[in-house]
Short mmCIF file of C-alpha atoms in Angstrom, two decimals:
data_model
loop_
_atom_site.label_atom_id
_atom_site.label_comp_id
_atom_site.label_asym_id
_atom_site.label_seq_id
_atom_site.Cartn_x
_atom_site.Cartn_y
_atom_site.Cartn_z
CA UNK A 15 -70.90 145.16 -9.76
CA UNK A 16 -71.84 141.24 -10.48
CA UNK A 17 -73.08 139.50 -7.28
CA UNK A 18 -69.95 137.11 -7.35
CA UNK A 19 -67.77 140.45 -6.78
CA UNK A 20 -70.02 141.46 -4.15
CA UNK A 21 -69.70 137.83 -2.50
CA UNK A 22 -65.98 137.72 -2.66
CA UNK A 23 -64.58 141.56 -1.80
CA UNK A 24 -67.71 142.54 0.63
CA UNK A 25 -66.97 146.42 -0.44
CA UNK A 26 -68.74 148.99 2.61
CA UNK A 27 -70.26 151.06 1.90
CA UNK A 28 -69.56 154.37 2.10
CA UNK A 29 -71.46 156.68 4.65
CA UNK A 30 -74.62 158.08 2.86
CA UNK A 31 -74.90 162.11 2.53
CA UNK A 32 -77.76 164.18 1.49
CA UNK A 33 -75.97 164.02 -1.70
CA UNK A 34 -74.32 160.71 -2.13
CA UNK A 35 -75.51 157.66 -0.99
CA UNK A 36 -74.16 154.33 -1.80
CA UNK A 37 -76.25 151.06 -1.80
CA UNK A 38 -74.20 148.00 -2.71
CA UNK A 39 -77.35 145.38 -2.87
CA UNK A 40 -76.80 141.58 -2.23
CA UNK A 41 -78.41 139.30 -5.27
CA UNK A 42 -81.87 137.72 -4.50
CA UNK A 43 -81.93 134.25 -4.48
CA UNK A 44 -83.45 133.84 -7.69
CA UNK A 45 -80.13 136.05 -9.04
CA UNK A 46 -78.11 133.40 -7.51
CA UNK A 47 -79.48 130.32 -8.39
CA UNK A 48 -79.19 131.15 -11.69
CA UNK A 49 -76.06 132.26 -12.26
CA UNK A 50 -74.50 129.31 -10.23
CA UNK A 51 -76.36 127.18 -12.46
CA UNK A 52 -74.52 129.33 -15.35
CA UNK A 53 -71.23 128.81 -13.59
CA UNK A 54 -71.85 125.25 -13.28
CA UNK A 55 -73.21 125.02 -17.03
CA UNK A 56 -69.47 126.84 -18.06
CA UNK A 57 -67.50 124.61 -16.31
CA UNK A 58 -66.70 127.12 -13.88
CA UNK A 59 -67.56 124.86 -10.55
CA UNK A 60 -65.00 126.35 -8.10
CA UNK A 61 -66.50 129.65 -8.61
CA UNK A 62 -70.20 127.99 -7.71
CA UNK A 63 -68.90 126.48 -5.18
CA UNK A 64 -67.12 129.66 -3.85
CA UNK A 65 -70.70 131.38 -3.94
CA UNK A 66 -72.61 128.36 -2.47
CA UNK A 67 -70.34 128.37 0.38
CA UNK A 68 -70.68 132.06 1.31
CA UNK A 69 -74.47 131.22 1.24
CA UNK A 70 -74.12 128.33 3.20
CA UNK A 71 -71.55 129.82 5.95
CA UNK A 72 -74.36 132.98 6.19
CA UNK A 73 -77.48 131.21 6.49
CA UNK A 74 -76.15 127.83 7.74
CA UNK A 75 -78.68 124.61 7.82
CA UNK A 76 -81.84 127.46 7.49
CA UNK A 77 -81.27 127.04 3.69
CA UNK A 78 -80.59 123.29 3.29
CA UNK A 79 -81.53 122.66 -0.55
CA UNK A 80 -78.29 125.23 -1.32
CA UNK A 81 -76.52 123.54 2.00
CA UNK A 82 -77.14 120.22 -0.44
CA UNK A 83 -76.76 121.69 -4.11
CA UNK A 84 -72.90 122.67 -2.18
CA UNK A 85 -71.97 119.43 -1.15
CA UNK A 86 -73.03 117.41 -4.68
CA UNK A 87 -70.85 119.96 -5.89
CA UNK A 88 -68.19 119.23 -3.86
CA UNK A 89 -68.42 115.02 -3.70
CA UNK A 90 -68.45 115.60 -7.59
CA UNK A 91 -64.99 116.76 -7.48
CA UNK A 92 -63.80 114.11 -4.76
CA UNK A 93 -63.97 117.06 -2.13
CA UNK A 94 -65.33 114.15 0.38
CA UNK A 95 -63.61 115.17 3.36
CA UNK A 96 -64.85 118.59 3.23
CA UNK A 97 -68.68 117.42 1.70
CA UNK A 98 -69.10 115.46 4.78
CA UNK A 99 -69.70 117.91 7.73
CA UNK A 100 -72.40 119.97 5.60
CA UNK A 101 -73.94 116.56 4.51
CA UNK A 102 -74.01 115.27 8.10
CA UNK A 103 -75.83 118.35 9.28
CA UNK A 104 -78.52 117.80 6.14
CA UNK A 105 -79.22 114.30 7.78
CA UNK A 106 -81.35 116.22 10.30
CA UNK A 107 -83.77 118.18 7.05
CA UNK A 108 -86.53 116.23 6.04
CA UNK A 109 -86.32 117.00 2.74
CA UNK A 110 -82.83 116.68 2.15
CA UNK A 111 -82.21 113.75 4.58
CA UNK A 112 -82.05 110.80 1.98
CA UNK A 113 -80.33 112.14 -0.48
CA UNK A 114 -77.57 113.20 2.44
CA UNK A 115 -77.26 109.45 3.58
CA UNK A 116 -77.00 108.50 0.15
CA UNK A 117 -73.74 110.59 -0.78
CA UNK A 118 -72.58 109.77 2.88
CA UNK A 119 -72.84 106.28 2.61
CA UNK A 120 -71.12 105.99 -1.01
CA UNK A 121 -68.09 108.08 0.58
CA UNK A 122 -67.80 105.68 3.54
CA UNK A 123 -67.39 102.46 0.76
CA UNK A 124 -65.03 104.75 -1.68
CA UNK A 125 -62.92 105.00 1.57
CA UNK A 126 -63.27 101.61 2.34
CA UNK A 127 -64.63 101.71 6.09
CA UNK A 128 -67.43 99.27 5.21
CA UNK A 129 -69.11 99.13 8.75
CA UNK A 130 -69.72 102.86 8.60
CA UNK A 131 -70.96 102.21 4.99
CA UNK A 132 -73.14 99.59 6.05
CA UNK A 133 -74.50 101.70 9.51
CA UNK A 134 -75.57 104.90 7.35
CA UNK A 135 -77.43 102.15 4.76
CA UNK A 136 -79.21 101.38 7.09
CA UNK A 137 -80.06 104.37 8.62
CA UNK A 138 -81.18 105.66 5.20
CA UNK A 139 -83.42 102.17 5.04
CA UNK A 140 -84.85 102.90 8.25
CA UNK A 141 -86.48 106.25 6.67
CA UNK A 142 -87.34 104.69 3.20
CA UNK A 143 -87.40 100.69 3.58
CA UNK A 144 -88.03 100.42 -0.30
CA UNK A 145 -84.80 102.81 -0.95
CA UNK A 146 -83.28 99.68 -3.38
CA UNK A 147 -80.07 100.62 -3.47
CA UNK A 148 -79.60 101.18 0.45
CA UNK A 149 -81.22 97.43 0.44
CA UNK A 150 -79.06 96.02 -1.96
CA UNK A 151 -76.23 97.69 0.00
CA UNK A 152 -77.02 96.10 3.40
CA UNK A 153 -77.27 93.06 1.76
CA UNK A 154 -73.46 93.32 0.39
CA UNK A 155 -71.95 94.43 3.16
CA UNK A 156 -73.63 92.27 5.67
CA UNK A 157 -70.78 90.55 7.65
CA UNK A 158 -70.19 86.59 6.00
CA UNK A 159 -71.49 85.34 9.25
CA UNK A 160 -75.14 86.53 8.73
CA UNK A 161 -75.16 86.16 4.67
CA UNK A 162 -77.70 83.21 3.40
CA UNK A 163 -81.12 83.38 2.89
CA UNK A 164 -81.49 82.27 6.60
CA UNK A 165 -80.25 83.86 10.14
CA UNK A 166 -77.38 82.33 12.10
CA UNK A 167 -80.41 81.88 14.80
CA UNK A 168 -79.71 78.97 17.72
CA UNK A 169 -82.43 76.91 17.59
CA UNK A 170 -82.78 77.76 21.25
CA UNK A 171 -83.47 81.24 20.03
CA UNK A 172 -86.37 80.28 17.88
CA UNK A 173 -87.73 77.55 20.41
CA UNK A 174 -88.80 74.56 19.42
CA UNK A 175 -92.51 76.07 18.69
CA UNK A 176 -90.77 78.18 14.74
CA UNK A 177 -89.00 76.35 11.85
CA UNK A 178 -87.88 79.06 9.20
CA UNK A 179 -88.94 78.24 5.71
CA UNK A 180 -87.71 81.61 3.87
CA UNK A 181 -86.78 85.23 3.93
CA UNK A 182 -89.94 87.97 3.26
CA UNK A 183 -87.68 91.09 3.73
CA UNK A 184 -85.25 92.89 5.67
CA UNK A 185 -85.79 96.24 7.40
CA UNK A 186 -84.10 98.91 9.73
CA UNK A 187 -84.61 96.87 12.72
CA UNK A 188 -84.98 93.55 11.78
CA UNK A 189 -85.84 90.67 8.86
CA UNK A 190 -89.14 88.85 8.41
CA UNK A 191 -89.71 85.31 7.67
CA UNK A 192 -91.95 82.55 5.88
CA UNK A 193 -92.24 79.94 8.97
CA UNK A 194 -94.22 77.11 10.66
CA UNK A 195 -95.92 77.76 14.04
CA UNK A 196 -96.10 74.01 14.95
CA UNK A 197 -98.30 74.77 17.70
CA UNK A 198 -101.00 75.42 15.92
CA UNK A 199 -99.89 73.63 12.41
CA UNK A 200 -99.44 77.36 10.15
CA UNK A 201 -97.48 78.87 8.27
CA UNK A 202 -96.92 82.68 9.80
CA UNK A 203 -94.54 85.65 9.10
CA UNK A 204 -92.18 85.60 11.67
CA UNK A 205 -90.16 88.88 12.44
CA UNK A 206 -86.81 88.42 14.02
CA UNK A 207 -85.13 91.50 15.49
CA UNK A 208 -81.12 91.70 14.03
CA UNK A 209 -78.59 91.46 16.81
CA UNK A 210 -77.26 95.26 16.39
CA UNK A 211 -81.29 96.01 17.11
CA UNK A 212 -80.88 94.26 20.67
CA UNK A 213 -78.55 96.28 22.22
CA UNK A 214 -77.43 95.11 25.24
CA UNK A 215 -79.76 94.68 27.95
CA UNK A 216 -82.13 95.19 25.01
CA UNK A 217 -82.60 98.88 25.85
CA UNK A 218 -81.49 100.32 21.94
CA UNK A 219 -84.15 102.87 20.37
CA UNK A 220 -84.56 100.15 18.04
CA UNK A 221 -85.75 97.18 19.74
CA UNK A 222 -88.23 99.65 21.90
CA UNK A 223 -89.11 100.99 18.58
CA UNK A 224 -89.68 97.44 16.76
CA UNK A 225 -91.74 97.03 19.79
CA UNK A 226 -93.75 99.87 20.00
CA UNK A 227 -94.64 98.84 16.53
CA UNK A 228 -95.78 95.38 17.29
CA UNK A 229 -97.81 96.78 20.23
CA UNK A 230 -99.65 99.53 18.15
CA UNK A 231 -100.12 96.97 15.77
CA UNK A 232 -101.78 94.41 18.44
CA UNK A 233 -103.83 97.11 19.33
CA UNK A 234 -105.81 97.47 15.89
CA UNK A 235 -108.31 94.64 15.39
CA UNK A 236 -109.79 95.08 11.78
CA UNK A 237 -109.80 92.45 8.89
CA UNK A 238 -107.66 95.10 7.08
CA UNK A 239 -104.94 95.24 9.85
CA UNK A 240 -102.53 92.47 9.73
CA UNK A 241 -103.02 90.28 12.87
CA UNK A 242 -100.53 89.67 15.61
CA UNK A 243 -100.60 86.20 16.77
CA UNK A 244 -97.52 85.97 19.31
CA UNK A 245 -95.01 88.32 20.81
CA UNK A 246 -92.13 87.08 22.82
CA UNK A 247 -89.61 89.89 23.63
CA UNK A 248 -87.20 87.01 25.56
CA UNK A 249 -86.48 85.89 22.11
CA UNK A 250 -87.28 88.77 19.72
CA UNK A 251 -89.65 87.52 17.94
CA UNK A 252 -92.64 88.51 16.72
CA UNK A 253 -95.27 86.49 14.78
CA UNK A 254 -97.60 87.84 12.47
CA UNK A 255 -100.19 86.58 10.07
CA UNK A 256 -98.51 85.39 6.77
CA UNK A 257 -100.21 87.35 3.60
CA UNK A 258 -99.70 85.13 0.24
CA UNK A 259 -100.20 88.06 -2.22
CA UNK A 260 -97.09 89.92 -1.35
CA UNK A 261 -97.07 93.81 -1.81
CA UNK A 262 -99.43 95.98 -3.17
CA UNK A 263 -96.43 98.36 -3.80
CA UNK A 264 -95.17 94.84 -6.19
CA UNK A 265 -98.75 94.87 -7.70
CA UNK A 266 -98.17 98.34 -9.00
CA UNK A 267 -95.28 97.88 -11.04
CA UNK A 268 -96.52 95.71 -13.71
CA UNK A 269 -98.97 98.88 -14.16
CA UNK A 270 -102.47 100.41 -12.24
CA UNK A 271 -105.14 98.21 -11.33
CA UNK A 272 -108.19 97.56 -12.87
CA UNK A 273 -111.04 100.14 -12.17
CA UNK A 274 -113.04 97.84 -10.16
CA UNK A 275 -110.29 96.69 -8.36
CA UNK A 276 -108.43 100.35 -7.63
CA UNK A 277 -111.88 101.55 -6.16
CA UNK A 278 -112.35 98.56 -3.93
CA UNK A 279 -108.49 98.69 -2.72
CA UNK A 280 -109.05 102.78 -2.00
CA UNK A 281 -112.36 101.78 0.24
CA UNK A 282 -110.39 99.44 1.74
CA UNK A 283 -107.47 101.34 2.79
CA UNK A 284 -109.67 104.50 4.13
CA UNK A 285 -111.88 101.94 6.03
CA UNK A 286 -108.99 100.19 8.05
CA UNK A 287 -107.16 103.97 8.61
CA UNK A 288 -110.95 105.09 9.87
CA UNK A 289 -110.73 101.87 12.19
CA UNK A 290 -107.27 102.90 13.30
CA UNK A 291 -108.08 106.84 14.03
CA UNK A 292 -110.95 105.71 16.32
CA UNK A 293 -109.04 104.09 18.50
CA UNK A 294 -106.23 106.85 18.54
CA UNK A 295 -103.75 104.90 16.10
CA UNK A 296 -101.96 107.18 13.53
CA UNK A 297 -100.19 105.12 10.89
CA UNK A 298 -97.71 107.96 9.45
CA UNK A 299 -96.14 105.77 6.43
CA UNK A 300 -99.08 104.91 4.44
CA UNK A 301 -97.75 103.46 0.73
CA UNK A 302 -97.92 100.75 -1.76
CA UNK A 303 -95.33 98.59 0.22
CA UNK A 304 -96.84 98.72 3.67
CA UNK A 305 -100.30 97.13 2.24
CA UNK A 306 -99.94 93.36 1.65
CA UNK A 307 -102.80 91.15 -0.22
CA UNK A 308 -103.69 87.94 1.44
CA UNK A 309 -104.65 86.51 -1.83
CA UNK A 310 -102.17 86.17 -5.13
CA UNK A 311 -105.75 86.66 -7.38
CA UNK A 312 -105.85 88.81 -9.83
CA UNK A 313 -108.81 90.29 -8.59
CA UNK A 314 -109.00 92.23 -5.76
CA UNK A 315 -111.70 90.74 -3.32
CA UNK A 316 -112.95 92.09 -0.06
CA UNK A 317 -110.99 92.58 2.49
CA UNK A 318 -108.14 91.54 0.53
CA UNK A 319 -106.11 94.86 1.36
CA UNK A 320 -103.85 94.67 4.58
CA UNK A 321 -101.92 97.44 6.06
CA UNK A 322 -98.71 96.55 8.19
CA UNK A 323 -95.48 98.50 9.27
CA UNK A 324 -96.53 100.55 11.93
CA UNK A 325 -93.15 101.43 12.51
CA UNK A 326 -93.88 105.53 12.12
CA UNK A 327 -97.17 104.88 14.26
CA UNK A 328 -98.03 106.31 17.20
CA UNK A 329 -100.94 106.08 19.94
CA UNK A 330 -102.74 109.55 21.12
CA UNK A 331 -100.94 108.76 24.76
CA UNK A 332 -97.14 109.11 23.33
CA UNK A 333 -95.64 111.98 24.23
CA UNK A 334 -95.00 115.23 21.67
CA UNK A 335 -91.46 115.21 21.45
CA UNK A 336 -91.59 111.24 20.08
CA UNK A 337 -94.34 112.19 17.96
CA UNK A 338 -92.78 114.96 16.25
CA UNK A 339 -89.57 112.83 16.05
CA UNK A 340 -91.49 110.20 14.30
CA UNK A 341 -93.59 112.12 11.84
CA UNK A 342 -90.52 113.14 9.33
CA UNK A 343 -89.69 109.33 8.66
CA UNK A 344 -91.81 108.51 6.68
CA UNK A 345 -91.57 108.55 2.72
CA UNK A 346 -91.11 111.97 1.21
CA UNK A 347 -93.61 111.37 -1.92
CA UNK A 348 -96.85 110.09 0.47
CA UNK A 349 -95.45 112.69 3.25
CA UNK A 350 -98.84 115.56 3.72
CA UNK A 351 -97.08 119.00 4.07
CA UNK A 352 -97.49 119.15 7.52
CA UNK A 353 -95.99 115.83 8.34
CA UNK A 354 -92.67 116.79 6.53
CA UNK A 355 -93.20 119.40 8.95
CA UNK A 356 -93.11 117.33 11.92
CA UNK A 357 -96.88 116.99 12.76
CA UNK A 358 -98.40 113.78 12.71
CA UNK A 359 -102.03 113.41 12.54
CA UNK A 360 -104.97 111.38 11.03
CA UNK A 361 -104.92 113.98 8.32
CA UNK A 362 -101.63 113.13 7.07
CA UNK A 363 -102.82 109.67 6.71
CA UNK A 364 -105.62 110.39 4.72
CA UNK A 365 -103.68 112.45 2.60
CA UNK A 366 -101.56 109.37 1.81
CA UNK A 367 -104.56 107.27 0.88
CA UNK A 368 -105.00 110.13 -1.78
CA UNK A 369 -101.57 109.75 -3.07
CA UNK A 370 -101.46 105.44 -2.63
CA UNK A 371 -105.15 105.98 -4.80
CA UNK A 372 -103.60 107.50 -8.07
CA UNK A 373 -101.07 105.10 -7.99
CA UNK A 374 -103.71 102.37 -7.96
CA UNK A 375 -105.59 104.54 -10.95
CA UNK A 376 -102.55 105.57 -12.81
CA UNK A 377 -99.68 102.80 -11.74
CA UNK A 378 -96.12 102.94 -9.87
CA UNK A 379 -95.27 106.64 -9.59
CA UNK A 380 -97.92 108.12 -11.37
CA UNK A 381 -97.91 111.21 -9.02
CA UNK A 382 -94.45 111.75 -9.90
CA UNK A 383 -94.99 111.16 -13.72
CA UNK A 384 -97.91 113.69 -13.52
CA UNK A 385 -96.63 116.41 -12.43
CA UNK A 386 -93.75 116.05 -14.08
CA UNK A 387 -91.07 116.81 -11.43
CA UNK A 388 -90.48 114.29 -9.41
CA UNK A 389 -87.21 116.28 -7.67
CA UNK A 390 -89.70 119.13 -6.89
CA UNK A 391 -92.24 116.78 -5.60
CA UNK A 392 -90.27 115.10 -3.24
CA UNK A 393 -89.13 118.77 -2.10
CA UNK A 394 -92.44 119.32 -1.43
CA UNK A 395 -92.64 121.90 -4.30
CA UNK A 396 -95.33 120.31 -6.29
CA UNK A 397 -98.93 118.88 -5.55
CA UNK A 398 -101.56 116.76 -7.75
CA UNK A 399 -104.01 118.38 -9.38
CA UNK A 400 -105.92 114.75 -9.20
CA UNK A 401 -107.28 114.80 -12.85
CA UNK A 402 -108.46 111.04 -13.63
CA UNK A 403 -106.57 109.42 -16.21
CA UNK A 404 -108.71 109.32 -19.60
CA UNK A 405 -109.72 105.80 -19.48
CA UNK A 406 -110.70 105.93 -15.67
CA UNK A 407 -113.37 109.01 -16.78
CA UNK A 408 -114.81 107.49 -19.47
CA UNK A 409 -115.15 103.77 -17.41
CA UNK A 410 -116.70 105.73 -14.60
CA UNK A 411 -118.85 107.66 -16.58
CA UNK A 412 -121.31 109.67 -14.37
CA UNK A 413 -119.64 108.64 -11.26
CA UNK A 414 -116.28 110.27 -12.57
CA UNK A 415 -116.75 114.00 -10.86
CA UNK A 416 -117.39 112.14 -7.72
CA UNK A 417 -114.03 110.43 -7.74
CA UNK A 418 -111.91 113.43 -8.41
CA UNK A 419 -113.97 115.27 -6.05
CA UNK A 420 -112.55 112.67 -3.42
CA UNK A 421 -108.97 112.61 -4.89
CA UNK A 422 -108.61 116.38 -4.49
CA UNK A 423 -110.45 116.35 -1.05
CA UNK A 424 -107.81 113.48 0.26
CA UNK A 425 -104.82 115.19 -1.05
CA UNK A 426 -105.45 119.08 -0.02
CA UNK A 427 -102.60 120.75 1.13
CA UNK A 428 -104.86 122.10 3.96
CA UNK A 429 -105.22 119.24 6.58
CA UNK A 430 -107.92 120.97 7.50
CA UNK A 431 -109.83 120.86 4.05
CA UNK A 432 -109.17 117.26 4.15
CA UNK A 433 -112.25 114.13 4.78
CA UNK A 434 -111.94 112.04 7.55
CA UNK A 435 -110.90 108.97 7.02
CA UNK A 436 -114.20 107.31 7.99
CA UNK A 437 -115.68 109.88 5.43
CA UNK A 438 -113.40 109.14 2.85
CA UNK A 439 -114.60 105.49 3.40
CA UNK A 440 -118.16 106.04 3.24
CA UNK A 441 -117.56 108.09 -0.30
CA UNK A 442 -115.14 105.42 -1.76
CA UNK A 443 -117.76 102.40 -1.13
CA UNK A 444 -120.19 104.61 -2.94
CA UNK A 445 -118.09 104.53 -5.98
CA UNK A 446 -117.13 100.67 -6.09
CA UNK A 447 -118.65 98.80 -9.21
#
């Protein structure tokens, strides 16, 4: 009897005697993987789907990648209406969480109800602010009144102290600026909170959040933290210092860094994270995006590096619940094991700093082009094995075993196995040319 006949007429079976007993055995989830992959390969989809929802119905959101594998299946064949309640329970996996947002957010503008399109964009921004096409989204759908490169701000909301020069970027919970501070005659990034972030009374989880963020990040003086010059909750603003050399994340792109300059970024980063830990400051979103560069060189000088976004941060006096909350929003590929887990800790920053390093050795997604899989990785499925790319050896020469030693220490799967940050620091100055 095939597993698909066992799935759909549930035989019993029959009492067992000392001489006849009857096993009917349910397939293993290797059996079923595969032959729903068959089904789907033979154009036989209703019958995958058929199986997947048995599955699904049995084991319920405790197996979310076949909970998700059920739903694609079913928004493939315009099944949206019955895709969505699966897909809105997958919002609440880590794992499976983007990708959920993603299909819920395309139904919402098939259907036309634009608002809803535009509210789950933005909650799929708020875990992954670099998601492009949740960005580009927002920025469609935003209502005509707030389209331009500029707010619709009163200039009583600004004060007379701000004049906006530009947009910087747009996040979950509100949009940075290029602007003067004509009190002290400087240009500074100014962060403006968007109205639905308010909330009346200016209670909403997001405005506390966007402030808990500014306060954590008031809290960390370091040249490699970027400094907080003004906070004025009566107006939602916040002013920050204005880095020229945009995103490290930006940097990438056009391909890795030069040795010299990869090894001094990685000592930075460690060295500002060490800084942060000692005061009790977890950042929980360490990546390419999140570290600006004051200076457009090409080079890489000291204390260059600054990390920002301390939106996923928490102090050691918040409370467990908002910890664990917190710790599964940040970005699945720089996530430690344990953080998509739910625990936050100084080890899952350092274990970022190992990922954010081979990207700086290797380019823009070089974890993901190394090991091949990038679905698995961000599943969690995969890890690094941290082998330098050829050209980084043979430039580091003698020095090379050192630096993998570090990579794989930074990104162990073990937290425990893991430097400290202020070790990690101490190894990576020891390597910079």
């Amino acid at each position: 009897m095939s597993w698909l006949d066992w799935l759909r007429k549930r035989p019993t079976p029959e009492p067992a005697t000392s001489n006849d007993e009857r096993i009917v055995r349910a397939p293993t989830d290797e059996e079923l993987d595969h032959d729903i992959d068959d089904f789907v390969s033979r154009g036989q989809e209703q019958a995958a789907i058929e199986a997947l929802r048995n599955v699904v119905v049995a084991r319920g959101i405790a197996d979310p990648a076949r909970m998700l594998h059920l739903a694609e299946l079913l928004c493939g064949r315009l099944e949206h209406a019955t895709a969505r309640p699966f897909l809105e329970q997958l919002t609440r996996a880590p794992a499976q969480r983007e990708r959920a947002l993603l299909l819920l957010a395309e139904q919402a503008e098939r259907a036309g109800e634009l608002e809803r399109a535009r509210a789950t964009w933005e909650r799929l921004l708020a875990y992954d602010v670099d998601q492009a096409r949740a960005r580009s989204a927002v920025e469609r759908l935003r209502p005509a009144r707030q389209a331009g490169t500029l707010p619709d701000v009163a200039p009583a909301a600004l004060g007379r102290r701000y004049k906006l020069l530009g947009e910087l970027g747009r996040g979950a919970s509100g949009t940075v600026y290029r602007a003067e501070d004509s009190m002290v005659q400087r240009e500074v990034a100014l962060k403006i909170l968007h109205p639905s972030a308010r909330g009346a009374g200016g209670t909403t989880a997001a405005r506390l959040r966007a402030w808990q963020e500014a306060r954590i990040s008031a809290t960390l003086r370091h040249p490699g933290a970027a400094a907080i010059f003004d906070l004025d909750e009566e107006r939602q603003l916040i002013s920050m210092e204005l880095c020229q050399g945009g995103s490290l994340r930006e940097r990438l792109i056009a391909g890795p860094l030069r040795l010299a300059d990869a090894l001094r970024a990685l000592a930075q980063l460690v060295d500002v994270l060490a800084a942060a830990h000692a005061i009790g400051i977890v950042h929980g979103d360490v990546k390419p995006a999140n570290l600006l560069l004051r200076q457009t060189a090409e080079t890489i000088l000291d204390d260059d590096l600054v990390l920002c976004d301390f939106g996923v941060a928490r102090l050691s006096d918040d409370t467990a619940p908002a910890i664990e909350q917190r710790a599964t929003r940040g970005t699945l590929v720089y996530m430690a094991p344990e953080q998509r887990l739910g625990t936050l800790a100084p080890a899952a920053d350092v274990y970022a700093a190992g990922v954010v390093a081979i990207e700086l050795l290797g380019g823009h997604d070089a974890l993901g082009a190394a090991v091949g899989d990038r679905a698995a990785l961000l599943r969690g499925d995969l890890s690094h094995d941290a082998t330098l790319p050829g050209p980084v050896a043979t430039a580091l020469g003698a020095r090379a075993p050192a630096l993998q030693a570090l990579l794989t220490a930074l990104l162990a799967r073990d937290p425990a196995q893991r430097p400290t940050a202020a070790d990690a620091a101490a190894r990576a100055l020891g390597l910079v040319l």
